[in-house]
Amino acid sequence: MLILLIAAAVFDVRYRRIPNWLTVSGVVAGVALNTAIGRPEAGTAFALEGLAMGFGLYFVLYLLHAMGAGDVKLMAGVGALAGPTNWFGIFVVSAIVGGIMALVLVIVRGRVKSTFWNMGFIVGEMTRGRPAYVNKAELDVKNPKSMGLPHGAVIAIGTIFFLAIAPHLAK
């Protein structure tokens, strides 16, 4: 998993995309390895449940133009490797890491006021059942005007941090 994450982070930071060959390799490796390990620690269902969770939640974010397609496939691969319970922990830690990184980026770029205004706009549009990116182009992750954060790097850092703290959480 570390090889997948580091490679994805490097590609995302450098090229702002995560290649399909890398994400598909993560999914295939996750299903194959967990199938080989078998029950009770893993198994095919374990890998497929993690894959479904990772893909499903991130696909919704992709549909809202809040996440790129490579991020969706990377999280599917992480889910296939880590399984559903660990994937959820990785998701939570990655969200916290991403929030902290985004806050630092907003402060460094001097966009605190406009970011808080955008957050209010997003909430307002969501309460009306409309995607925010339709009326405000900079809120579309695919738009060059958007202030993006390479989420592949966020996923890598969040996953590594989760793997480091997970053994201590079980105690």
XYZ file of C-alpha atoms in Angstrom, residues 85-86 89-90 93 158-171:
19
model
C -13.256 -0.644 8.808
C -9.717 0.533 8.213
C -10.541 5.315 9.660
C -8.296 6.311 6.747
C -7.875 10.894 9.200
C -3.693 10.500 5.972
C -3.276 6.773 5.322
C 0.291 6.674 6.606
C -0.747 8.588 9.720
C -3.721 6.253 10.271
C -1.510 3.165 9.898
C 0.891 4.633 12.441
C -1.794 5.344 15.054
C -4.200 2.418 14.400
C -2.357 -0.108 16.608
C -2.581 2.334 19.514
C -6.319 2.874 19.011
C -7.067 -0.829 19.501
C -5.654 -0.821 23.037
